[in-house]
mmCIF file of C-alpha atoms and ligand atoms in Angstrom:
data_model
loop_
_atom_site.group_PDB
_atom_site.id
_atom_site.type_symbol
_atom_site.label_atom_id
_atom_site.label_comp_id
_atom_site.label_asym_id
_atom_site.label_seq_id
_atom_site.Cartn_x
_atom_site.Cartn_y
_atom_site.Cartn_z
ATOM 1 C CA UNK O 85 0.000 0.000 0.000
ATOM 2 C CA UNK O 86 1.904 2.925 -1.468
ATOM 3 C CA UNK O 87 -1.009 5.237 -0.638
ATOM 4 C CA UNK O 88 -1.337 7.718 2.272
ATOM 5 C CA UNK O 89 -4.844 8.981 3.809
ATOM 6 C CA UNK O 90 -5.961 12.834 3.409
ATOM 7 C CA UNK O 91 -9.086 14.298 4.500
ATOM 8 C CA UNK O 92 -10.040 14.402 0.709
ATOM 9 C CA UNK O 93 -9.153 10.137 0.398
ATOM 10 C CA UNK O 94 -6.087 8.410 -0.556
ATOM 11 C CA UNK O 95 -3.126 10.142 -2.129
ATOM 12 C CA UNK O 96 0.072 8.579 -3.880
ATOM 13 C CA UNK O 97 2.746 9.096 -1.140
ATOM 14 C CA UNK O 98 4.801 10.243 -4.285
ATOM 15 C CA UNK O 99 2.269 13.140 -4.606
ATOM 16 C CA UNK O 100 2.439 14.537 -1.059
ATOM 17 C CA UNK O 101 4.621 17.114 -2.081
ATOM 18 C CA UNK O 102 6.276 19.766 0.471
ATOM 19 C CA UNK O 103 5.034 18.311 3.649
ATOM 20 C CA UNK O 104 5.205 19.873 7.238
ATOM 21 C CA UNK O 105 4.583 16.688 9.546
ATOM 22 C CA UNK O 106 3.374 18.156 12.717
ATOM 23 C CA UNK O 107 0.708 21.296 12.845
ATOM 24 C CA UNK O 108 -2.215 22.000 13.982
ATOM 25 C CA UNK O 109 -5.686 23.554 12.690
ATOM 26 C CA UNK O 110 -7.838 24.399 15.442
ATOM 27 C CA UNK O 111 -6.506 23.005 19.625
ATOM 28 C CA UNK O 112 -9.776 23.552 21.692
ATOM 29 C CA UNK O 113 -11.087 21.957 24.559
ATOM 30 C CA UNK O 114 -14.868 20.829 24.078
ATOM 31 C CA UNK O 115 -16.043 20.997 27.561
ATOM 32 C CA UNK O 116 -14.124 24.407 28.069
ATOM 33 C CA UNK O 117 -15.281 25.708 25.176
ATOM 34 C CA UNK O 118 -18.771 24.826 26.193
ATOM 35 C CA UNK O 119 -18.716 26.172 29.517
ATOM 36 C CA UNK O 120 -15.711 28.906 29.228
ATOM 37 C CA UNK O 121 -15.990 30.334 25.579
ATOM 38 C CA UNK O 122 -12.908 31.890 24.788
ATOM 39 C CA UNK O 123 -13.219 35.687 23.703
ATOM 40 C CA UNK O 124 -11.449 35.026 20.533
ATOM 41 C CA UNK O 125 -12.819 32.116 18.730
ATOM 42 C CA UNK O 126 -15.337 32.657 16.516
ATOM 43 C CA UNK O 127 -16.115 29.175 14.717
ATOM 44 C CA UNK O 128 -16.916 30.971 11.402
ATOM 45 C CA UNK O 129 -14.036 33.240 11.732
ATOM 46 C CA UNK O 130 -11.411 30.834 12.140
ATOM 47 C CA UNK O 131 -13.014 28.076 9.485
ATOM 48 C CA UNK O 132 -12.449 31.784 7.072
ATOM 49 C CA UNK O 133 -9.037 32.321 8.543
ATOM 50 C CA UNK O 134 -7.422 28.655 8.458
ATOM 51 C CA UNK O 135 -8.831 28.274 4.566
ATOM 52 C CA UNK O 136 -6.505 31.477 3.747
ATOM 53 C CA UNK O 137 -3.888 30.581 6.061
ATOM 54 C CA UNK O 138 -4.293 27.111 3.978
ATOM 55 C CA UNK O 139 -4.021 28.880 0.327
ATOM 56 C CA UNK O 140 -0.960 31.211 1.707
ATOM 57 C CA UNK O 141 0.992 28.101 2.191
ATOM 58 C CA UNK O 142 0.239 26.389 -1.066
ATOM 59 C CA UNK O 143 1.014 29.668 -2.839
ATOM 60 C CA UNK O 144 4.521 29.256 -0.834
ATOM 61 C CA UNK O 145 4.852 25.366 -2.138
ATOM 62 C CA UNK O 146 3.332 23.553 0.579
ATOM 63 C CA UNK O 147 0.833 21.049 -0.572
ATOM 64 C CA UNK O 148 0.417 18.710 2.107
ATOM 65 C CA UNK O 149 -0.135 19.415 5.906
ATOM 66 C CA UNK O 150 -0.369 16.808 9.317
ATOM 67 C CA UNK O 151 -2.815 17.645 11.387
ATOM 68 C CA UNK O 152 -1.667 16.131 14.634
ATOM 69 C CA UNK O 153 -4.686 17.604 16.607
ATOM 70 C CA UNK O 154 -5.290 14.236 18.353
ATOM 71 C CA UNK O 155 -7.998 13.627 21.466
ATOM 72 C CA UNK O 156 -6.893 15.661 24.466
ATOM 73 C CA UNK O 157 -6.050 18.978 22.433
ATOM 74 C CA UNK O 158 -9.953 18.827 21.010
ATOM 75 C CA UNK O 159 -9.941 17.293 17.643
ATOM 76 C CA UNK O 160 -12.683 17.990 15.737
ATOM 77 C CA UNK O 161 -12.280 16.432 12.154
ATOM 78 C CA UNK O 162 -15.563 17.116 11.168
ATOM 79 C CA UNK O 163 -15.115 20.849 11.450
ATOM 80 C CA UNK O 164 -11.954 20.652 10.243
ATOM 81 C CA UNK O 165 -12.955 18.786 7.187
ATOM 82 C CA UNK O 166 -15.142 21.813 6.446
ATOM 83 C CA UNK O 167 -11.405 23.663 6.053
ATOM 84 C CA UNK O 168 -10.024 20.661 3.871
ATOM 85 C CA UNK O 169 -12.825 20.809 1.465
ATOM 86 C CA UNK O 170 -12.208 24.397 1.011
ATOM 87 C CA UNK O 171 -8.105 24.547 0.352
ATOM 88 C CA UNK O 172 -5.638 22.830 -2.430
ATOM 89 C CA UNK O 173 -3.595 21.642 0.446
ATOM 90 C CA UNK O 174 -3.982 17.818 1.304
ATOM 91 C CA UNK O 175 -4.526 18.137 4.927
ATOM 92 C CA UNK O 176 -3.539 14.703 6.708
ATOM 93 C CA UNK O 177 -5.896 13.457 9.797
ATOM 94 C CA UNK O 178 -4.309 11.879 12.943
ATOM 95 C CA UNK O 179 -5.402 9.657 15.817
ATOM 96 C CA UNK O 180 -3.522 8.947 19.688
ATOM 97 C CA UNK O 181 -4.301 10.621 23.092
ATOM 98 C CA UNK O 182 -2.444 13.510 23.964
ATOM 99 C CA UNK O 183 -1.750 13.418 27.846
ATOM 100 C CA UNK O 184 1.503 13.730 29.892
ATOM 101 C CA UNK O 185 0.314 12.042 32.817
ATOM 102 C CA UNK O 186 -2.923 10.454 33.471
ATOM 103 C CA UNK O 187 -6.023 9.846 31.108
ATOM 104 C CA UNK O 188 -9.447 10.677 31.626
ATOM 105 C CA UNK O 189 -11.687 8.639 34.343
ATOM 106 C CA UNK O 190 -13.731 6.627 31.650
ATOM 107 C CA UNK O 191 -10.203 4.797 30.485
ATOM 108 C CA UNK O 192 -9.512 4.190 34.446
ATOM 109 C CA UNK O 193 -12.607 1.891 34.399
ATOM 110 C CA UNK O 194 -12.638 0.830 30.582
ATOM 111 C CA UNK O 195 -10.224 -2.057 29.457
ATOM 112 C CA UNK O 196 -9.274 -5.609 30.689
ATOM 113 C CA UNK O 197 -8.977 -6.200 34.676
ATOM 114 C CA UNK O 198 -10.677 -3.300 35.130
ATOM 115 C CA UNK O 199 -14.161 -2.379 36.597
ATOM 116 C CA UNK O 200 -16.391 -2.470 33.765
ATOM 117 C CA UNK O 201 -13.780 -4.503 31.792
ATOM 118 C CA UNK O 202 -13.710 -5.268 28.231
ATOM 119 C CA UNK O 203 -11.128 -4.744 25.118
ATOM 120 C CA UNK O 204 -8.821 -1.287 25.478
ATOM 121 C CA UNK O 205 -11.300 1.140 24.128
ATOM 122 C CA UNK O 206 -7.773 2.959 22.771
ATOM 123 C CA UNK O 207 -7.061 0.548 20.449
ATOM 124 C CA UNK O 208 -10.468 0.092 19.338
ATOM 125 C CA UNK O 209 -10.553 3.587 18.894
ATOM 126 C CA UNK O 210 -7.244 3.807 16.929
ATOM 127 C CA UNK O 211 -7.554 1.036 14.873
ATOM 128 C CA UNK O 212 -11.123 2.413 13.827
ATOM 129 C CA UNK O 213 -9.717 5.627 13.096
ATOM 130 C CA UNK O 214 -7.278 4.714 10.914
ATOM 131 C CA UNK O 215 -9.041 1.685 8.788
ATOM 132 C CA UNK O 216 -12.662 2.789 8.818
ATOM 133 C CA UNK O 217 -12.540 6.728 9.293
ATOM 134 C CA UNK O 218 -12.972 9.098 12.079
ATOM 135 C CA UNK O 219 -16.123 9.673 14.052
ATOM 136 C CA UNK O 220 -18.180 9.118 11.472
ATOM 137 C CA UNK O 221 -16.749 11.385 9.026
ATOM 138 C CA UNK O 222 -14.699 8.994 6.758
ATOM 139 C CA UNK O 223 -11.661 10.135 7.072
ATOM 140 C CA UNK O 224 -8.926 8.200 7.682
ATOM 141 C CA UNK O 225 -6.172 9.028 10.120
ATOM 142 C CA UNK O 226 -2.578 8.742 8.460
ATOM 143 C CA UNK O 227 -0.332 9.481 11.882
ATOM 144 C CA UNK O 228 -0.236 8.016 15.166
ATOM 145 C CA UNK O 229 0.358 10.665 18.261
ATOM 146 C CA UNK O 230 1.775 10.100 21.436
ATOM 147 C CA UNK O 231 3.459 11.949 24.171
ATOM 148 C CA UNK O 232 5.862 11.578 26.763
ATOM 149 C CA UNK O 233 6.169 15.316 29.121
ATOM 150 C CA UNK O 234 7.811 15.856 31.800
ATOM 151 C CA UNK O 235 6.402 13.447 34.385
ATOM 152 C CA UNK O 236 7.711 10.755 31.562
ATOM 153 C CA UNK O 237 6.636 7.240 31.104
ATOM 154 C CA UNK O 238 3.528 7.308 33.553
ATOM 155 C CA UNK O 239 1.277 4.184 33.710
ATOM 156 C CA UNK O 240 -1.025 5.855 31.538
ATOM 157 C CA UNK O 241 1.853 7.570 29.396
ATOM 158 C CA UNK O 242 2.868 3.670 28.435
ATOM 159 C CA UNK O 243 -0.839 2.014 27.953
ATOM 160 C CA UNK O 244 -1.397 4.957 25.102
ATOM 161 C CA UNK O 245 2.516 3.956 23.818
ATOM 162 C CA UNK O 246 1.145 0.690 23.796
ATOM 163 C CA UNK O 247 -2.144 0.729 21.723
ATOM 164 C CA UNK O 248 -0.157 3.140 19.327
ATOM 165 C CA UNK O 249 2.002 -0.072 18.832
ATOM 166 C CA UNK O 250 -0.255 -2.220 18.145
ATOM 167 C CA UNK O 251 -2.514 -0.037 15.841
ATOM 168 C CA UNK O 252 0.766 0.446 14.154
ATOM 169 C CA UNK O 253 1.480 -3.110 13.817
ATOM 170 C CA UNK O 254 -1.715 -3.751 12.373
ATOM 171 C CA UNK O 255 -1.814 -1.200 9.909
ATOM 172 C CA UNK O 256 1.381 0.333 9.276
ATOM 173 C CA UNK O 257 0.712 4.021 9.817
ATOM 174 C CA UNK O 258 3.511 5.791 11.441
ATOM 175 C CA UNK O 259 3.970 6.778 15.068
ATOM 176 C CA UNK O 260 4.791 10.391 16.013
ATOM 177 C CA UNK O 261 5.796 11.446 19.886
ATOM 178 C CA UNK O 262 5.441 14.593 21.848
ATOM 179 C CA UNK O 263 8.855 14.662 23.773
ATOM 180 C CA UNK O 264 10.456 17.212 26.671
ATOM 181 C CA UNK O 265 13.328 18.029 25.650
ATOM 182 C CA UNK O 266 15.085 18.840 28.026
ATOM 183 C CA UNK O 267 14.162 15.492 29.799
ATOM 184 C CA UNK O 268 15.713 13.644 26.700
ATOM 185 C CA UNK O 269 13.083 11.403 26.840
ATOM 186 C CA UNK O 270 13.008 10.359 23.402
ATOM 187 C CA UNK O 271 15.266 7.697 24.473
ATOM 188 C CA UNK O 272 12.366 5.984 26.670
ATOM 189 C CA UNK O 273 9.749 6.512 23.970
ATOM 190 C CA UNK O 274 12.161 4.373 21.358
ATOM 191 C CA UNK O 275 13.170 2.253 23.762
ATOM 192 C CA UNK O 276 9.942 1.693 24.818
ATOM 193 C CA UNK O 277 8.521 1.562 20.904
ATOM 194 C CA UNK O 278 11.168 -0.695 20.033
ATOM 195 C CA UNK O 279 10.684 -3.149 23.018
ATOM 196 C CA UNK O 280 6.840 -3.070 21.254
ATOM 197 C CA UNK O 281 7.940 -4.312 17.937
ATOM 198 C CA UNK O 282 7.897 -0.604 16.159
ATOM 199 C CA UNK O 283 11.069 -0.376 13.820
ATOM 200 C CA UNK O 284 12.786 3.044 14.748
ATOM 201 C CA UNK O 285 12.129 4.226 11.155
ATOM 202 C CA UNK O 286 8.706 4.135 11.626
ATOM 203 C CA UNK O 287 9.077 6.338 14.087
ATOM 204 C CA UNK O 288 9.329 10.217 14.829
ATOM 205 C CA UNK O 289 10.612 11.399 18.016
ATOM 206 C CA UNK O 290 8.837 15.048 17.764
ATOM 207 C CA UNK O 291 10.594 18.263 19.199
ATOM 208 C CA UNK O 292 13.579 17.889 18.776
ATOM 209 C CA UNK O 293 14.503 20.840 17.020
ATOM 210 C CA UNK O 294 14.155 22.312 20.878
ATOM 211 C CA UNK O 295 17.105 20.332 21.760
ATOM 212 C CA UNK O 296 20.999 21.523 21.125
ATOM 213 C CA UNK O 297 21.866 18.325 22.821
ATOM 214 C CA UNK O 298 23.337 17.133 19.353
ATOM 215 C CA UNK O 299 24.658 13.184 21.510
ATOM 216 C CA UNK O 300 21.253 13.161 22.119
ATOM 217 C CA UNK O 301 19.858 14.061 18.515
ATOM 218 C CA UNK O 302 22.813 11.612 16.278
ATOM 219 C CA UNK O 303 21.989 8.885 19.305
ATOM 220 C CA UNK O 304 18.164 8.610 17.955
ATOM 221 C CA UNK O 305 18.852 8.998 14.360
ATOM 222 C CA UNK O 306 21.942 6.341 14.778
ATOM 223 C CA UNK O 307 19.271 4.144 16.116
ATOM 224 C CA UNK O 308 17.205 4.427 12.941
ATOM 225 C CA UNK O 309 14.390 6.968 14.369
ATOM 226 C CA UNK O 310 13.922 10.584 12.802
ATOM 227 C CA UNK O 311 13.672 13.618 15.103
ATOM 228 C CA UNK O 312 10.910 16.486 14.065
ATOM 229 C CA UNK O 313 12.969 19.746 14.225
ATOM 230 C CA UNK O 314 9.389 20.790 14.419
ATOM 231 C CA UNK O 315 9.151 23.826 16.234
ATOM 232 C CA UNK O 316 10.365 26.789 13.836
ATOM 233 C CA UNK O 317 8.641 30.017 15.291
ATOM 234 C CA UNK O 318 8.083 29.063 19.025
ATOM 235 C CA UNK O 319 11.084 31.234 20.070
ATOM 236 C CA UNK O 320 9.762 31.434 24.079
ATOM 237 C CA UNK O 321 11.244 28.069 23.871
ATOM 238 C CA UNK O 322 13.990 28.681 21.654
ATOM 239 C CA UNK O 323 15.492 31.412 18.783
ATOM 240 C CA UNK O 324 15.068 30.171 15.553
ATOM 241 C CA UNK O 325 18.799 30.873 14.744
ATOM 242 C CA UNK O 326 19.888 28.495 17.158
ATOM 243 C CA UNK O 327 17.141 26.013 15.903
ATOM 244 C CA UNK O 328 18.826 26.738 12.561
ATOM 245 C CA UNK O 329 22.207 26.011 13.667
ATOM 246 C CA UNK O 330 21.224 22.664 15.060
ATOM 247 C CA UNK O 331 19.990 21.620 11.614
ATOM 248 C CA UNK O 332 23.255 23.212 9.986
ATOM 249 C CA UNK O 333 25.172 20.856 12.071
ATOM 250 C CA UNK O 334 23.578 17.926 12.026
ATOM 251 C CA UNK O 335 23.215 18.273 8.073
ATOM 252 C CA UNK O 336 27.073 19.190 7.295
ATOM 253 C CA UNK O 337 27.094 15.529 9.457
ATOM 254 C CA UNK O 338 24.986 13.590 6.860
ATOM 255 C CA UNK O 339 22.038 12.942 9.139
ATOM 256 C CA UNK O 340 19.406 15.246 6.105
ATOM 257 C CA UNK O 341 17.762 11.594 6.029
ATOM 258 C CA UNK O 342 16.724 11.704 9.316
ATOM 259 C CA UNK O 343 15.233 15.205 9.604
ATOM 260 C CA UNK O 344 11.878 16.741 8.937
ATOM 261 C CA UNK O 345 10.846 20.382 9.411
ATOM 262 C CA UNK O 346 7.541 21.898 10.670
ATOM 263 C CA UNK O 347 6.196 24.827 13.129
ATOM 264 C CA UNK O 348 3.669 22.979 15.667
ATOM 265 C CA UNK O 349 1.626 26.184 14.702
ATOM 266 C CA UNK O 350 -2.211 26.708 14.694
ATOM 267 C CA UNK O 351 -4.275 28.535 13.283
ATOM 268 C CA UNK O 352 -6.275 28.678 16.422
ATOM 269 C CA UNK O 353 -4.995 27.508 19.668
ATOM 270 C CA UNK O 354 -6.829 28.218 23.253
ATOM 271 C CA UNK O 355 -3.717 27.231 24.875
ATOM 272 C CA UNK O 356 -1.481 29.966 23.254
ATOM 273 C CA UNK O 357 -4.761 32.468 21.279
ATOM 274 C CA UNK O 358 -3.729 34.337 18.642
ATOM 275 C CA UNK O 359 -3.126 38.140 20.488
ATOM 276 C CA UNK O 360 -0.825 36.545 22.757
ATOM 277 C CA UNK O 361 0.763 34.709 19.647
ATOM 278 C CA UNK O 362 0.882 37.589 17.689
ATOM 279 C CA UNK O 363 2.467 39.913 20.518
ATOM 280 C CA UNK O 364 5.204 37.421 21.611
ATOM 281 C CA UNK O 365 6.264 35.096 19.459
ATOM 282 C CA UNK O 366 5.021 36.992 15.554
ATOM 283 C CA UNK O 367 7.236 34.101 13.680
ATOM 284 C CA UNK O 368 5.277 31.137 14.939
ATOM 285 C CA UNK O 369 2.955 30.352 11.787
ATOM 286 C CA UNK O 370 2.985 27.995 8.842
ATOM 287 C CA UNK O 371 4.454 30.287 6.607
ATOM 288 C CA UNK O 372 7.729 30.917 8.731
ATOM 289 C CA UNK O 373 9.898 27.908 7.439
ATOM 290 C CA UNK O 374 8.758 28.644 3.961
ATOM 291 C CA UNK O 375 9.250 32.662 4.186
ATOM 292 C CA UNK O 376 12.143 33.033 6.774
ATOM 293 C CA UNK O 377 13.937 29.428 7.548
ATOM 294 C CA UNK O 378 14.771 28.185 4.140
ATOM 295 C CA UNK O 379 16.609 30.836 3.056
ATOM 296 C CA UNK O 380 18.912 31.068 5.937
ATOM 297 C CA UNK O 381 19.227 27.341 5.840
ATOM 298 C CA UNK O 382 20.353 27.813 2.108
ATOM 299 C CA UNK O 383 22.557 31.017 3.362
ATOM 300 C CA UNK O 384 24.113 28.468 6.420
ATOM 301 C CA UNK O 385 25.238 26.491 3.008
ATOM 302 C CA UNK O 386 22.235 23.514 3.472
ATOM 303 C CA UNK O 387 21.620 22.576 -0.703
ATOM 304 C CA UNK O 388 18.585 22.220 -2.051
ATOM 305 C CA UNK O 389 18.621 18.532 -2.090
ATOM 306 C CA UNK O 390 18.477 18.665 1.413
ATOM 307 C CA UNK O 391 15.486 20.723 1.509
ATOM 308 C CA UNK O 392 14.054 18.183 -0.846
ATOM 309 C CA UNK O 393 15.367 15.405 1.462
ATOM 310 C CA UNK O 394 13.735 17.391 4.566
ATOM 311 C CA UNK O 395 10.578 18.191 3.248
ATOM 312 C CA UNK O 396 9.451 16.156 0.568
ATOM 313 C CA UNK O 397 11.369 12.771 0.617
ATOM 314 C CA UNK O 398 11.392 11.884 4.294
ATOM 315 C CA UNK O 399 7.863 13.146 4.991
ATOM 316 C CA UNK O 400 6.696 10.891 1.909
ATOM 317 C CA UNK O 401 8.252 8.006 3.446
ATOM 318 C CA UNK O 402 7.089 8.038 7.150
ATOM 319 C CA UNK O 403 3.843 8.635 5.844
ATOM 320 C CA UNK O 404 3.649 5.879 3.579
ATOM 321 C CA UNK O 405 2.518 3.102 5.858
ATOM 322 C CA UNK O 406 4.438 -0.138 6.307
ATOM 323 C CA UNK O 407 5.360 -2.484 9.324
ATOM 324 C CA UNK O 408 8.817 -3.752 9.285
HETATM 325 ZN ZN1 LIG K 114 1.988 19.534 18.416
#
C-alpha cells in the first residue's frame, strides 16, 4: 500500500509534495469551550481564517499538511474537514491521546482487569480511526500521536505507547511522539517503541529541534528513528537561529535523512490564542519555514537537495505506511 490517507481520500505518497509533519488547525477543549468560551474564537471566523492561512501556504509550495490535533487537544475532524474541502492543500488526519500524565476517568474503568472490563477502548478507537474513518466522518487518520512530558513514562503515558504499537502493527501508519526536551526522553519513547515491535524508522521522536543536545539528537537517528525539528517560530522556547544552527550541524554531518521540518503552529490555539501569539512570538505560523527558515538554511550552506530530502522525501516516506 503505497497510498497515504488525506481528508479528501487516498493520495500517492509520491504526490504529497512539500510536507510539514506536525501542525495543527484548530486546539480547543470541548467541555471548556462549552462552559468557558474563549473571547477570541469565533467558529466561522477561524473556518475563514485557516482556509486562507491554507491557500498562503500552497502559494509558498506547501501542498500537504499533518494535522496532529489528536484527542486531548480537542480534535474535531468534522469541522476541520469543512477547512479541507475548502483549500488545495492535502490536509492529513491523525489519531492517539495527547496526555503527559494520566487519562481521563472513563479509560480508568474501561479495558481488561478493570471495573467495567472489556477490550482497550484505545485501540479500538485507533484502529477504527485509521481503517474505517474518524467519528463518522470517513476520514482516515494517516499518523499516530503520542506523548511523553515531563512526568515521563507514567502508567497511563505507556498504555497509550502501547495501543499506538499495536494499531501500528496492524496497519502500518507511522507513530509520532510529543517529547520534553530537556528530559531527553526520546530515548524511553524508542526504547519503549522498540521493546513493542515498532522499527525506529517508523518512528518520529517530535521536538527535537528544541534540543541543542546534538549526543542526544545523532543517538536517535543512529538508532534508525527521525527527530521532528518541528518547532520553527516558538522562540519562548527557543530562537530560531539556534534552531537553525542545530539543523546546519547535524546536516554538514549527513544525518538530512533523518530530519523533517515543521512549526507545531495553529491557526487557532486556546492554549497559546492568537493576540498573545501575535504579541510574543510573531514568527510562529505555517508560513515561517517557507518565508524566513529556508533561506537562511540555504545562506548556512544547506543545498537544495536537502530541503528536498527534509521536506518532501522523508515526509513521503514516514507517511507511507508499512510495518517492518
Ligand atoms: Zn503539536
Amino acid at each position: 500500500m503505497r497510498e497515504v490517507q488525506t481528508f479528501r481520500g487516498p493520495v500517492a505518497a509520491g504526490d504529497l509534495g512539500t510536507t510539514l509533519v506536525h501542525e495543527h488547525v484548530f486546539v480547543g477543549h470541548p467541555e471548556l469551550d462549552q462552559n468557558l468560551p474563549h473571547p477570541e474564537w469565533s467558529e466561522e471566523a477561524a473556518i475563514e481564517g485557516a482556509v486562507a492561512g491554507l491557500e498562503r501556504l500552497w502559494e509558498l509550495g506547501i501542498h500537504t499538511v499533518v494535522d496532529l490535533t489528536v484527542l486531548g487537544l480537542g480534535r474535531d475532524v468534522a469541522r476541520v474537514a469543512r477547512v479541507a474541502e475548502r483549500t488545495r492543500v492535502q490536509l492529513i488526519a491523525s489519531t492517539g491521546y495527547y496526555t503527559a500524565d494520566v487519562l481521563p476517568a472513563y479509560f480508568q474503568t474501561h479495558g481488561p482487569g478493570r471495573l467495567v472490563g472489556g477490550p482497550d477502548p484505545l485501540v479500538g478507537l485507533f484502529l477504527r480511526d485509521i481503517e474505517e474513518g474518524i467519528a463518522g466522518t470517513g476520514v482516515r487518520a494517516g499518523m499516530l500521536k503520542v506523548v511523553t512530558d515531563r512526568p515521563g513514562l507514567t502508567a497511563d503515558v505507556r498504555r497509550v505507547m502501547e495501543a499506538a504499537a499495536t494499531a501500528h502493527r496492524r496497519t502500518g501508519v507511522p507513530i509520532t511522539t510529543h517529547t520534553h526536551a530537556p528530559s531527553r526522553n526520546g530515548r524511553d519513547q524508542l526504547a519503549l517503541l522498540r521493546g513493542l515491535g515498532v522499527a525506529p524508522d517508523r518512528l518520529v521522536i517530535g521536538h527535537c529541534g528544541d534540543s541543542e543536545d546534538l549526543d542526544y539528537l545523532r543517538e536517535l537517528m543512529d538508532a534508525g528513528a527521525t527527530i521532528g525539528m518541528d518547532r520553527f517560530g516558538m522562540e519562548h522556547v527557543l530562537p530560531d537561529d539556534r534552531r537553525v544552527a542545530t539543523v546546519l550541524a547535524l546536516l554538514s554531518e549527513g544525518y538530512a535523512e533523518r530530519m523533517v521540518l515543521s512549526h507545531d503552529a495553529a491557526f487557532f490555539s486556546r492554549v497559546t490564542p492568537p493576540s498573545w501569539r501575535a504579541a510574543h512570538v510573531p514568527h510562529w505560523h505555517m508560513e515561517n519555514i517557507s518565508r524566513r527558515i529556508v533561506p537562511r538554511l540555504l545562506e548556512g550552506g544547506a543545498t537544495q537537495a536537502q530541503l528536498h530530502q527534509l521536506m518532501v522525501t522523508n515526509p513521503a516516506r514516514l507517511l507511507t505506511p508499512s510495518v517492518r
